[in-house]
mmCIF file of C-alpha atoms in Angstrom:
data_model
loop_
_atom_site.group_PDB
_atom_site.id
_atom_site.type_symbol
_atom_site.label_atom_id
_atom_site.label_comp_id
_atom_site.label_asym_id
_atom_site.label_seq_id
_atom_site.Cartn_x
_atom_site.Cartn_y
_atom_site.Cartn_z
ATOM 1 C CA MET A 1 20.278 9.885 48.288
ATOM 2 C CA THR A 2 16.643 9.840 47.226
ATOM 3 C CA ASP A 3 14.519 7.238 48.958
ATOM 4 C CA LYS A 4 12.633 4.585 47.045
ATOM 5 C CA ILE A 5 9.129 4.511 48.500
ATOM 6 C CA ALA A 6 6.888 1.439 48.402
ATOM 7 C CA LEU A 7 3.333 2.168 47.279
ATOM 8 C CA VAL A 8 0.998 -0.208 49.072
ATOM 9 C CA PRO A 9 -2.712 0.585 48.841
ATOM 10 C CA ALA A 10 -4.555 -0.788 51.878
ATOM 11 C CA THR A 11 -7.044 -2.461 49.545
ATOM 12 C CA HIS A 12 -4.425 -4.549 47.750
ATOM 13 C CA THR A 13 -3.690 -8.213 48.332
ATOM 14 C CA VAL A 14 -0.227 -8.997 49.655
ATOM 15 C CA PRO A 15 2.128 -9.679 46.696
ATOM 16 C CA PRO A 16 2.879 -13.405 46.229
ATOM 17 C CA ALA A 17 6.608 -12.653 46.512
ATOM 18 C CA LYS A 18 9.093 -10.081 47.761
ATOM 19 C CA PHE A 19 8.100 -7.286 45.393
ATOM 20 C CA SER A 20 6.235 -4.001 45.770
ATOM 21 C CA HIS A 21 2.922 -3.235 44.047
ATOM 22 C CA GLY A 22 4.458 0.127 43.229
ATOM 23 C CA VAL A 23 7.596 2.128 43.923
ATOM 24 C CA LYS A 24 8.437 5.791 43.575
ATOM 25 C CA LYS A 25 11.871 7.355 43.515
ATOM 26 C CA GLY A 26 12.291 10.999 42.632
ATOM 27 C CA ASN A 27 9.865 11.677 39.794
ATOM 28 C CA ILE A 28 9.689 8.093 38.521
ATOM 29 C CA LEU A 29 6.825 5.837 39.579
ATOM 30 C CA GLN A 30 6.595 2.191 38.548
ATOM 31 C CA VAL A 31 3.473 0.087 39.002
ATOM 32 C CA ALA A 32 3.956 -3.699 39.145
ATOM 33 C CA GLY A 33 1.853 -5.989 36.976
ATOM 34 C CA GLN A 34 -1.715 -5.787 38.239
ATOM 35 C CA VAL A 35 -4.473 -8.288 37.624
ATOM 36 C CA GLY A 36 -8.205 -8.216 38.250
ATOM 37 C CA PHE A 37 -8.153 -9.196 41.920
ATOM 38 C CA LEU A 38 -10.832 -7.663 44.124
ATOM 39 C CA PRO A 39 -9.812 -5.576 47.146
ATOM 40 C CA HIS A 40 -8.210 -7.724 49.808
ATOM 41 C CA GLU A 41 -10.437 -9.307 52.456
ATOM 42 C CA GLU A 42 -8.801 -10.597 55.626
ATOM 43 C CA GLY A 43 -8.309 -14.368 55.495
ATOM 44 C CA LYS A 44 -9.552 -14.703 51.922
ATOM 45 C CA ALA A 45 -7.405 -15.784 48.986
ATOM 46 C CA PRO A 46 -7.005 -13.307 46.071
ATOM 47 C CA THR A 47 -10.172 -13.482 43.988
ATOM 48 C CA PRO A 48 -10.690 -12.115 40.459
ATOM 49 C CA ALA A 49 -13.520 -9.582 40.046
ATOM 50 C CA GLY A 50 -15.191 -12.089 37.757
ATOM 51 C CA PRO A 51 -14.606 -14.460 34.873
ATOM 52 C CA THR A 52 -15.184 -11.917 32.084
ATOM 53 C CA LEU A 53 -12.681 -9.716 30.296
ATOM 54 C CA ARG A 54 -14.781 -6.656 31.170
ATOM 55 C CA GLU A 55 -14.803 -7.344 34.905
ATOM 56 C CA GLN A 56 -11.107 -8.136 35.001
ATOM 57 C CA THR A 57 -10.048 -5.197 32.823
ATOM 58 C CA LEU A 58 -11.962 -2.648 34.889
ATOM 59 C CA GLN A 59 -10.681 -4.118 38.173
ATOM 60 C CA THR A 60 -7.109 -4.219 36.854
ATOM 61 C CA LEU A 61 -7.297 -0.564 35.818
ATOM 62 C CA ALA A 62 -8.744 0.315 39.248
ATOM 63 C CA ASN A 63 -5.850 -1.531 40.882
ATOM 64 C CA VAL A 64 -3.279 0.361 38.796
ATOM 65 C CA LYS A 65 -5.020 3.648 39.594
ATOM 66 C CA ALA A 66 -4.970 2.955 43.344
ATOM 67 C CA ILE A 67 -1.188 2.569 43.221
ATOM 68 C CA LEU A 68 -0.755 5.731 41.178
ATOM 69 C CA GLU A 69 -2.844 7.637 43.699
ATOM 70 C CA GLU A 70 -0.917 6.126 46.603
ATOM 71 C CA GLY A 71 2.142 7.768 45.002
ATOM 72 C CA GLY A 72 0.440 11.104 44.441
ATOM 73 C CA ALA A 73 0.109 10.497 40.718
ATOM 74 C CA SER A 74 -2.815 10.191 38.323
ATOM 75 C CA TRP A 75 -3.487 8.698 34.889
ATOM 76 C CA ASP A 76 -2.223 11.981 33.440
ATOM 77 C CA ASP A 77 1.277 11.128 34.660
ATOM 78 C CA VAL A 78 1.385 7.704 33.035
ATOM 79 C CA MET A 79 3.807 7.389 30.134
ATOM 80 C CA MET A 80 3.396 3.710 29.331
ATOM 81 C CA LEU A 81 0.873 0.965 29.935
ATOM 82 C CA ARG A 82 1.809 -2.607 29.135
ATOM 83 C CA VAL A 83 -1.250 -4.733 28.504
ATOM 84 C CA TYR A 84 -0.871 -8.497 28.577
ATOM 85 C CA LEU A 85 -3.774 -10.484 27.182
ATOM 86 C CA THR A 86 -4.049 -14.239 26.822
ATOM 87 C CA ASP A 87 -6.088 -14.284 23.607
ATOM 88 C CA VAL A 88 -5.737 -12.231 20.411
ATOM 89 C CA GLY A 89 -9.503 -12.515 20.113
ATOM 90 C CA HIS A 90 -9.851 -10.237 23.164
ATOM 91 C CA PHE A 91 -8.120 -7.245 21.577
ATOM 92 C CA ALA A 92 -11.181 -5.470 20.164
ATOM 93 C CA GLU A 93 -13.265 -5.901 23.312
ATOM 94 C CA MET A 94 -10.389 -4.796 25.561
ATOM 95 C CA ASN A 95 -9.974 -1.662 23.437
ATOM 96 C CA GLU A 96 -13.661 -0.819 23.794
ATOM 97 C CA ILE A 97 -13.510 -1.191 27.562
ATOM 98 C CA TYR A 98 -10.189 0.688 27.699
ATOM 99 C CA ASN A 99 -11.476 3.594 25.608
ATOM 100 C CA ALA A 100 -14.692 3.962 27.585
ATOM 101 C CA TYR A 101 -12.752 3.812 30.846
ATOM 102 C CA PHE A 102 -10.301 6.540 29.877
ATOM 103 C CA GLU A 103 -13.107 8.643 28.416
ATOM 104 C CA GLU A 104 -14.641 8.658 31.889
ATOM 105 C CA GLN A 105 -11.360 9.469 33.633
ATOM 106 C CA GLY A 106 -11.293 12.929 32.072
ATOM 107 C CA LEU A 107 -7.592 13.058 31.169
ATOM 108 C CA THR A 108 -6.153 16.536 30.783
ATOM 109 C CA GLN A 109 -2.957 15.249 29.172
ATOM 110 C CA PRO A 110 -2.462 13.003 26.103
ATOM 111 C CA PRO A 111 -3.069 9.301 26.740
ATOM 112 C CA ALA A 112 -0.110 7.086 27.617
ATOM 113 C CA ALA A 113 1.755 4.990 25.079
ATOM 114 C CA ARG A 114 0.842 1.316 25.156
ATOM 115 C CA THR A 115 2.080 -2.097 24.094
ATOM 116 C CA THR A 116 -0.279 -5.069 23.930
ATOM 117 C CA VAL A 117 1.045 -8.595 23.587
ATOM 118 C CA TYR A 118 -0.429 -12.056 24.086
ATOM 119 C CA VAL A 119 1.150 -14.240 26.737
ATOM 120 C CA GLY A 120 0.337 -16.947 29.200
ATOM 121 C CA LEU A 121 -1.121 -15.975 32.579
ATOM 122 C CA PRO A 122 -2.133 -18.051 35.614
ATOM 123 C CA ALA A 123 -5.391 -19.961 35.151
ATOM 124 C CA GLY A 124 -8.487 -17.756 35.307
ATOM 125 C CA LEU A 125 -6.660 -14.488 34.609
ATOM 126 C CA LEU A 126 -7.334 -12.837 31.251
ATOM 127 C CA ILE A 127 -5.397 -9.580 31.585
ATOM 128 C CA GLU A 128 -2.435 -8.048 33.374
ATOM 129 C CA ILE A 129 -1.339 -4.395 33.171
ATOM 130 C CA ASP A 130 1.698 -2.500 34.480
ATOM 131 C CA ALA A 131 2.533 1.182 34.228
ATOM 132 C CA LEU A 132 5.425 3.642 34.179
ATOM 133 C CA ALA A 133 4.704 7.207 35.261
ATOM 134 C CA VAL A 134 6.746 10.395 35.363
ATOM 135 C CA LEU A 135 5.526 12.869 37.945
ATOM 136 C CA GLY A 136 5.693 16.624 38.260
ATOM 137 C CA MET B 1 24.674 16.350 26.472
ATOM 138 C CA THR B 2 24.801 13.454 28.918
ATOM 139 C CA ASP B 3 26.642 10.403 27.664
ATOM 140 C CA LYS B 4 24.987 7.019 27.458
ATOM 141 C CA ILE B 5 27.424 4.543 28.951
ATOM 142 C CA ALA B 6 27.509 0.851 28.031
ATOM 143 C CA LEU B 7 27.705 -1.480 31.028
ATOM 144 C CA VAL B 8 29.684 -4.542 30.029
ATOM 145 C CA PRO B 9 30.757 -6.842 32.851
ATOM 146 C CA ALA B 10 33.939 -8.727 31.913
ATOM 147 C CA THR B 11 32.225 -11.973 32.893
ATOM 148 C CA HIS B 12 29.372 -11.599 30.416
ATOM 149 C CA THR B 13 29.033 -13.348 27.086
ATOM 150 C CA VAL B 14 29.045 -11.088 24.038
ATOM 151 C CA PRO B 15 25.441 -10.150 23.147
ATOM 152 C CA PRO B 16 24.129 -12.069 20.127
ATOM 153 C CA ALA B 17 23.341 -8.761 18.394
ATOM 154 C CA LYS B 18 24.191 -5.067 18.418
ATOM 155 C CA PHE B 19 22.780 -4.309 21.865
ATOM 156 C CA SER B 20 24.288 -3.520 25.262
ATOM 157 C CA HIS B 21 23.851 -5.725 28.341
ATOM 158 C CA GLY B 22 23.207 -2.500 30.208
ATOM 159 C CA VAL B 23 23.218 1.238 29.614
ATOM 160 C CA LYS B 24 23.280 4.204 31.954
ATOM 161 C CA LYS B 25 22.406 7.797 31.136
ATOM 162 C CA GLY B 26 22.089 10.361 33.879
ATOM 163 C CA ASN B 27 20.327 8.622 36.749
ATOM 164 C CA ILE B 28 18.568 5.996 34.621
ATOM 165 C CA LEU B 29 20.053 2.513 34.276
ATOM 166 C CA GLN B 30 18.526 -0.155 32.065
ATOM 167 C CA VAL B 31 19.561 -3.803 32.161
ATOM 168 C CA ALA B 32 18.878 -5.886 29.037
ATOM 169 C CA GLY B 33 17.118 -9.225 29.288
ATOM 170 C CA GLN B 34 19.452 -11.603 31.116
ATOM 171 C CA VAL B 35 19.297 -15.363 31.081
ATOM 172 C CA GLY B 36 21.053 -18.039 33.092
ATOM 173 C CA PHE B 37 24.300 -18.164 31.104
ATOM 174 C CA LEU B 38 27.448 -18.886 33.075
ATOM 175 C CA PRO B 39 30.309 -16.391 33.016
ATOM 176 C CA HIS B 40 31.912 -16.215 29.594
ATOM 177 C CA GLU B 41 34.788 -18.567 28.817
ATOM 178 C CA GLU B 42 37.005 -17.768 25.847
ATOM 179 C CA GLY B 43 36.092 -19.875 22.823
ATOM 180 C CA LYS B 44 33.097 -21.487 24.498
ATOM 181 C CA ALA B 45 29.482 -20.961 23.440
ATOM 182 C CA PRO B 46 27.096 -19.426 26.009
ATOM 183 C CA THR B 47 26.097 -22.176 28.433
ATOM 184 C CA PRO B 48 23.208 -22.133 30.925
ATOM 185 C CA ALA B 49 24.151 -22.667 34.578
ATOM 186 C CA GLY B 50 22.097 -25.850 34.467
ATOM 187 C CA PRO B 51 18.813 -27.325 33.352
ATOM 188 C CA THR B 52 16.846 -26.450 36.512
ATOM 189 C CA LEU B 53 14.784 -23.384 37.274
ATOM 190 C CA ARG B 54 16.803 -22.861 40.455
ATOM 191 C CA GLU B 55 20.167 -22.851 38.725
ATOM 192 C CA GLN B 56 18.954 -20.577 35.948
ATOM 193 C CA THR B 57 17.108 -18.141 38.222
ATOM 194 C CA LEU B 58 20.082 -17.657 40.521
ATOM 195 C CA GLN B 59 22.496 -17.236 37.602
ATOM 196 C CA THR B 60 20.121 -14.805 35.893
ATOM 197 C CA LEU B 61 19.852 -12.705 39.043
ATOM 198 C CA ALA B 62 23.651 -12.773 39.377
ATOM 199 C CA ASN B 63 23.952 -11.594 35.782
ATOM 200 C CA VAL B 64 21.519 -8.704 36.377
ATOM 201 C CA LYS B 65 23.400 -7.767 39.553
ATOM 202 C CA ALA B 66 26.770 -7.711 37.769
ATOM 203 C CA ILE B 67 25.406 -5.141 35.310
ATOM 204 C CA LEU B 68 23.912 -3.018 38.080
ATOM 205 C CA GLU B 69 27.252 -3.023 39.863
ATOM 206 C CA GLU B 70 29.102 -2.178 36.657
ATOM 207 C CA GLY B 71 26.942 0.962 36.613
ATOM 208 C CA GLY B 72 27.542 1.799 40.270
ATOM 209 C CA ALA B 73 24.059 0.667 41.265
ATOM 210 C CA SER B 74 22.678 -2.035 43.528
ATOM 211 C CA TRP B 75 19.432 -3.947 43.987
ATOM 212 C CA ASP B 76 18.260 -1.062 46.163
ATOM 213 C CA ASP B 77 18.145 1.167 43.078
ATOM 214 C CA VAL B 78 15.988 -1.188 41.032
ATOM 215 C CA MET B 79 12.459 0.046 40.344
ATOM 216 C CA MET B 80 11.198 -2.768 38.146
ATOM 217 C CA LEU B 81 12.071 -6.348 37.379
ATOM 218 C CA ARG B 82 10.403 -8.080 34.458
ATOM 219 C CA VAL B 83 10.408 -11.820 34.878
ATOM 220 C CA TYR B 84 9.698 -13.983 31.842
ATOM 221 C CA LEU B 85 8.954 -17.620 32.544
ATOM 222 C CA THR B 86 8.044 -20.321 30.060
ATOM 223 C CA ASP B 87 5.683 -22.281 32.280
ATOM 224 C CA VAL B 88 2.948 -21.098 34.666
ATOM 225 C CA GLY B 89 3.803 -24.149 36.755
ATOM 226 C CA HIS B 90 7.162 -22.534 37.620
ATOM 227 C CA PHE B 91 5.651 -19.483 39.363
ATOM 228 C CA ALA B 92 5.608 -20.810 42.928
ATOM 229 C CA GLU B 93 9.119 -22.239 42.754
ATOM 230 C CA MET B 94 10.512 -19.082 41.151
ATOM 231 C CA ASN B 95 8.958 -17.016 43.937
ATOM 232 C CA GLU B 96 10.592 -19.184 46.599
ATOM 233 C CA ILE B 97 13.999 -18.820 44.964
ATOM 234 C CA TYR B 98 13.410 -15.097 44.378
ATOM 235 C CA ASN B 99 12.362 -14.448 47.967
ATOM 236 C CA ALA B 100 15.282 -16.349 49.455
ATOM 237 C CA TYR B 101 17.690 -14.574 47.111
ATOM 238 C CA PHE B 102 16.501 -11.098 48.033
ATOM 239 C CA GLU B 103 16.386 -12.023 51.715
ATOM 240 C CA GLU B 104 20.113 -12.728 51.455
ATOM 241 C CA GLN B 105 20.855 -9.509 49.563
ATOM 242 C CA GLY B 106 19.985 -7.408 52.591
ATOM 243 C CA LEU B 107 18.015 -4.672 50.837
ATOM 244 C CA THR B 108 17.819 -1.369 52.700
ATOM 245 C CA GLN B 109 15.068 -0.029 50.428
ATOM 246 C CA PRO B 110 11.667 -1.512 49.511
ATOM 247 C CA PRO B 111 11.801 -4.296 46.920
ATOM 248 C CA ALA B 112 11.312 -3.410 43.256
ATOM 249 C CA ALA B 113 7.985 -3.703 41.482
ATOM 250 C CA ARG B 114 7.693 -6.759 39.258
ATOM 251 C CA THR B 115 5.712 -8.192 36.363
ATOM 252 C CA THR B 116 5.777 -11.911 35.603
ATOM 253 C CA VAL B 117 4.421 -13.264 32.335
ATOM 254 C CA TYR B 118 4.734 -16.548 30.470
ATOM 255 C CA VAL B 119 6.328 -16.438 27.047
ATOM 256 C CA GLY B 120 8.413 -18.489 24.684
ATOM 257 C CA LEU B 121 12.189 -18.502 25.143
ATOM 258 C CA PRO B 122 14.972 -20.216 23.171
ATOM 259 C CA ALA B 123 15.235 -23.969 23.816
ATOM 260 C CA GLY B 124 16.722 -24.826 27.208
ATOM 261 C CA LEU B 125 16.084 -21.419 28.782
ATOM 262 C CA LEU B 126 13.451 -21.287 31.525
ATOM 263 C CA ILE B 127 13.731 -17.690 32.692
ATOM 264 C CA GLU B 128 14.728 -14.236 31.486
ATOM 265 C CA ILE B 129 14.844 -11.065 33.612
ATOM 266 C CA ASP B 130 15.440 -7.400 32.807
ATOM 267 C CA ALA B 131 15.600 -4.412 35.116
ATOM 268 C CA LEU B 132 15.076 -0.667 35.279
ATOM 269 C CA ALA B 133 16.934 1.261 37.970
ATOM 270 C CA VAL B 134 16.956 4.868 39.097
ATOM 271 C CA LEU B 135 20.187 5.911 40.780
ATOM 272 C CA GLY B 136 21.052 8.548 43.318
ATOM 273 C CA MET C 1 4.064 21.034 36.031
ATOM 274 C CA THR C 2 5.799 19.568 32.995
ATOM 275 C CA ASP C 3 3.513 18.794 30.080
ATOM 276 C CA LYS C 4 3.239 15.329 28.618
ATOM 277 C CA ILE C 5 3.445 15.726 24.856
ATOM 278 C CA ALA C 6 1.905 13.274 22.401
ATOM 279 C CA LEU C 7 4.225 12.288 19.554
ATOM 280 C CA VAL C 8 2.134 11.667 16.471
ATOM 281 C CA PRO C 9 4.017 11.352 13.191
ATOM 282 C CA ALA C 10 1.812 12.398 10.264
ATOM 283 C CA THR C 11 2.696 9.138 8.517
ATOM 284 C CA HIS C 12 1.355 6.909 11.289
ATOM 285 C CA THR C 13 -1.949 5.091 11.296
ATOM 286 C CA VAL C 14 -4.408 6.162 13.997
ATOM 287 C CA PRO C 15 -3.933 3.953 17.088
ATOM 288 C CA PRO C 16 -6.680 1.316 17.447
ATOM 289 C CA ALA C 17 -7.473 2.670 20.939
ATOM 290 C CA LYS C 18 -7.045 5.694 23.180
ATOM 291 C CA PHE C 19 -3.258 5.585 23.404
ATOM 292 C CA SER C 20 -0.427 7.667 21.968
ATOM 293 C CA HIS C 21 2.194 6.311 19.561
ATOM 294 C CA GLY C 22 4.694 8.159 21.694
ATOM 295 C CA VAL C 23 4.810 10.522 24.651
ATOM 296 C CA LYS C 24 7.488 12.796 26.030
ATOM 297 C CA LYS C 25 7.628 14.371 29.461
ATOM 298 C CA GLY C 26 10.729 16.167 30.614
ATOM 299 C CA ASN C 27 13.663 14.080 29.387
ATOM 300 C CA ILE C 28 11.772 10.773 29.190
ATOM 301 C CA LEU C 29 10.369 9.579 25.875
ATOM 302 C CA GLN C 30 8.321 6.413 25.533
ATOM 303 C CA VAL C 31 7.449 4.839 22.198
ATOM 304 C CA ALA C 32 4.381 2.568 22.102
ATOM 305 C CA GLY C 33 4.580 -0.895 20.578
ATOM 306 C CA GLN C 34 5.127 -0.452 16.854
ATOM 307 C CA VAL C 35 4.475 -3.019 14.164
ATOM 308 C CA GLY C 36 5.328 -3.159 10.485
ATOM 309 C CA PHE C 37 2.452 -1.081 9.170
ATOM 310 C CA LEU C 38 3.147 1.074 6.130
ATOM 311 C CA PRO C 39 2.626 4.843 6.332
ATOM 312 C CA HIS C 40 -1.038 5.702 6.658
ATOM 313 C CA GLU C 41 -3.073 6.228 3.500
ATOM 314 C CA GLU C 42 -6.396 8.036 3.785
ATOM 315 C CA GLY C 43 -9.297 5.591 3.769
ATOM 316 C CA LYS C 44 -7.067 2.507 3.790
ATOM 317 C CA ALA C 45 -6.840 0.000 6.641
ATOM 318 C CA PRO C 46 -3.431 -0.462 8.304
ATOM 319 C CA THR C 47 -1.338 -2.681 6.045
ATOM 320 C CA PRO C 48 1.896 -4.487 6.926
ATOM 321 C CA ALA C 49 4.914 -3.653 4.758
ATOM 322 C CA GLY C 50 4.917 -7.273 3.623
ATOM 323 C CA PRO C 51 4.650 -10.844 4.841
ATOM 324 C CA THR C 52 8.361 -11.347 5.556
ATOM 325 C CA LEU C 53 10.263 -10.801 8.783
ATOM 326 C CA ARG C 54 12.701 -8.529 6.908
ATOM 327 C CA GLU C 55 10.012 -6.235 5.550
ATOM 328 C CA GLN C 56 8.200 -6.017 8.874
ATOM 329 C CA THR C 57 11.345 -5.538 10.978
ATOM 330 C CA LEU C 58 12.643 -2.694 8.836
ATOM 331 C CA GLN C 59 9.231 -0.994 8.728
ATOM 332 C CA THR C 60 8.808 -1.407 12.478
ATOM 333 C CA LEU C 61 12.210 0.176 13.128
ATOM 334 C CA ALA C 62 11.312 3.020 10.751
ATOM 335 C CA ASN C 63 8.066 3.535 12.666
ATOM 336 C CA VAL C 64 9.902 3.668 16.001
ATOM 337 C CA LYS C 65 12.442 6.093 14.546
ATOM 338 C CA ALA C 66 9.718 8.424 13.236
ATOM 339 C CA ILE C 67 8.309 8.758 16.750
ATOM 340 C CA LEU C 68 11.740 9.365 18.256
ATOM 341 C CA GLU C 69 12.349 12.110 15.697
ATOM 342 C CA GLU C 70 8.916 13.627 16.328
ATOM 343 C CA GLY C 71 10.114 14.041 19.925
ATOM 344 C CA GLY C 72 13.480 15.502 18.974
ATOM 345 C CA ALA C 73 15.301 12.284 19.838
ATOM 346 C CA SER C 74 17.388 9.789 17.872
ATOM 347 C CA TRP C 75 18.491 6.162 18.207
ATOM 348 C CA ASP C 76 21.397 7.449 20.291
ATOM 349 C CA ASP C 77 18.940 8.418 23.031
ATOM 350 C CA VAL C 78 17.307 5.002 23.239
ATOM 351 C CA MET C 79 18.001 3.074 26.429
ATOM 352 C CA MET C 80 15.847 0.014 25.828
ATOM 353 C CA LEU C 81 14.216 -1.752 22.923
ATOM 354 C CA ARG C 82 11.712 -4.504 23.599
ATOM 355 C CA VAL C 83 11.446 -6.883 20.683
ATOM 356 C CA TYR C 84 8.456 -9.213 20.536
ATOM 357 C CA LEU C 85 8.705 -12.045 18.036
ATOM 358 C CA THR C 86 6.192 -14.791 17.410
ATOM 359 C CA ASP C 87 8.673 -17.553 16.589
ATOM 360 C CA VAL C 88 11.957 -18.528 18.257
ATOM 361 C CA GLY C 89 13.104 -19.590 14.800
ATOM 362 C CA HIS C 90 13.135 -15.915 13.752
ATOM 363 C CA PHE C 91 15.758 -14.858 16.287
ATOM 364 C CA ALA C 92 18.882 -15.274 14.140
ATOM 365 C CA GLU C 93 17.366 -13.592 11.089
ATOM 366 C CA MET C 94 15.977 -10.715 13.147
ATOM 367 C CA ASN C 95 19.432 -10.168 14.650
ATOM 368 C CA GLU C 96 21.023 -10.015 11.202
ATOM 369 C CA ILE C 97 18.492 -7.436 10.038
ATOM 370 C CA TYR C 98 18.782 -5.537 13.328
ATOM 371 C CA ASN C 99 22.582 -5.426 13.204
ATOM 372 C CA ALA C 100 22.707 -4.295 9.597
ATOM 373 C CA TYR C 101 20.083 -1.631 10.280
ATOM 374 C CA PHE C 102 21.926 -0.146 13.246
ATOM 375 C CA GLU C 103 25.240 -0.357 11.399
ATOM 376 C CA GLU C 104 23.698 1.955 8.796
ATOM 377 C CA GLN C 105 22.261 4.350 11.383
ATOM 378 C CA GLY C 106 25.749 5.477 12.405
ATOM 379 C CA LEU C 107 25.207 5.531 16.169
ATOM 380 C CA THR C 108 27.586 7.753 18.109
ATOM 381 C CA GLN C 109 26.563 6.280 21.473
ATOM 382 C CA PRO C 110 26.520 2.648 22.663
ATOM 383 C CA PRO C 111 23.563 0.599 21.409
ATOM 384 C CA ALA C 112 20.456 0.340 23.572
ATOM 385 C CA ALA C 113 19.788 -2.564 25.896
ATOM 386 C CA ARG C 114 17.282 -5.059 24.559
ATOM 387 C CA THR C 115 14.953 -7.849 25.620
ATOM 388 C CA THR C 116 13.563 -10.310 23.085
ATOM 389 C CA VAL C 117 10.704 -12.627 23.975
ATOM 390 C CA TYR C 118 8.276 -14.762 21.992
ATOM 391 C CA VAL C 119 4.613 -13.938 22.286
ATOM 392 C CA GLY C 120 1.381 -14.028 20.355
ATOM 393 C CA LEU C 121 0.612 -11.143 17.991
ATOM 394 C CA PRO C 122 -2.393 -10.429 15.763
ATOM 395 C CA ALA C 123 -2.532 -12.579 12.612
ATOM 396 C CA GLY C 124 -0.010 -11.587 9.966
ATOM 397 C CA LEU C 125 2.277 -9.660 12.326
ATOM 398 C CA LEU C 126 5.688 -11.196 13.048
ATOM 399 C CA ILE C 127 7.328 -8.498 15.155
ATOM 400 C CA GLU C 128 6.493 -5.650 17.520
ATOM 401 C CA ILE C 129 9.009 -3.228 19.083
ATOM 402 C CA ASP C 130 8.713 -0.509 21.719
ATOM 403 C CA ALA C 131 11.347 1.858 23.062
ATOM 404 C CA LEU C 132 12.304 3.914 26.091
ATOM 405 C CA ALA C 133 14.582 6.913 25.518
ATOM 406 C CA VAL C 134 16.267 9.413 27.805
ATOM 407 C CA LEU C 135 17.017 12.730 26.114
ATOM 408 C CA GLY C 136 19.585 15.432 26.668
#
């Protein structure tokens, strides 16, 4: 039997429930929904990187990336990104930030597929992203 | 060619459209969105386990589990749970129920990753959950 | 290392950001969220197939299918379809269209699992669908 491995970057806040920020089993890696929380500080509640879409999008992507790396994966291994926004009016700006970010990451493989939908999120959060990766 | 197998617990209501409650192909098992419907009774319309978040969450988890078991899998094989709630105000209570439930299940592997978002659901339904599992 | 291959049907509009309409790696194929845009015409902005749920659902399914076929897959390989609607009142009609469509496709394997939730989408769009397939 192949083990399922929890991927828990040291910088991440403890999940608010009994779930893993990421898991890997065989060549499949799943990243849980990430939001724009700053790296965990002892005794401090989870805090968004800032109130703006830009700050939260970049922090969310950094949080996803940290989990991928914890599992020995990179953006190149990601098959699917699910982007949850709270406001249709944020789509164009998110795409700009997203494109510039991935431009800088220097992908050597085609970009992942993506679905973007507009949902409710806890107060103060503008974006949530999860990811499915296939390694190897 | 590997067959795709439909996972159809005898207790489940017939899906309202041409989809399977679960499918398995090779080592991948996908559970369709489950809600808190009670086990099917001949000639009776699908009925939620009750009006409360607790009743519906526990029944939904039981419905997901029945499909996993139909495919020879268990909670330990689950990589990702997608939780759809209708109200941000339900997050804390859902987490309490979720944590207690998985505490009782006696997992031997790390818990699955999870994404929770807030969407619309048909009238009377407070929660929907689907699952991706990797077996073996 | 297995390559990740971008699946880009010639008929598809260019994605509005740095993502792929579909990707395939090994036996896993992921289709990005598709909407009811007509086949791309040079110099023309993406245009929905029409204002009705029927027109958009059928075009969306055709767009998903084109990506599956670009990757050497078919509906029979699809494990999961995620259907995003904007209005709970569209559920019954979408199911009718969905059932009739898949009846015509002549599946030789059980139908995919499915989750349907109600979200916000850009103005004018009534449905979005993405798909996960396992080949071979």
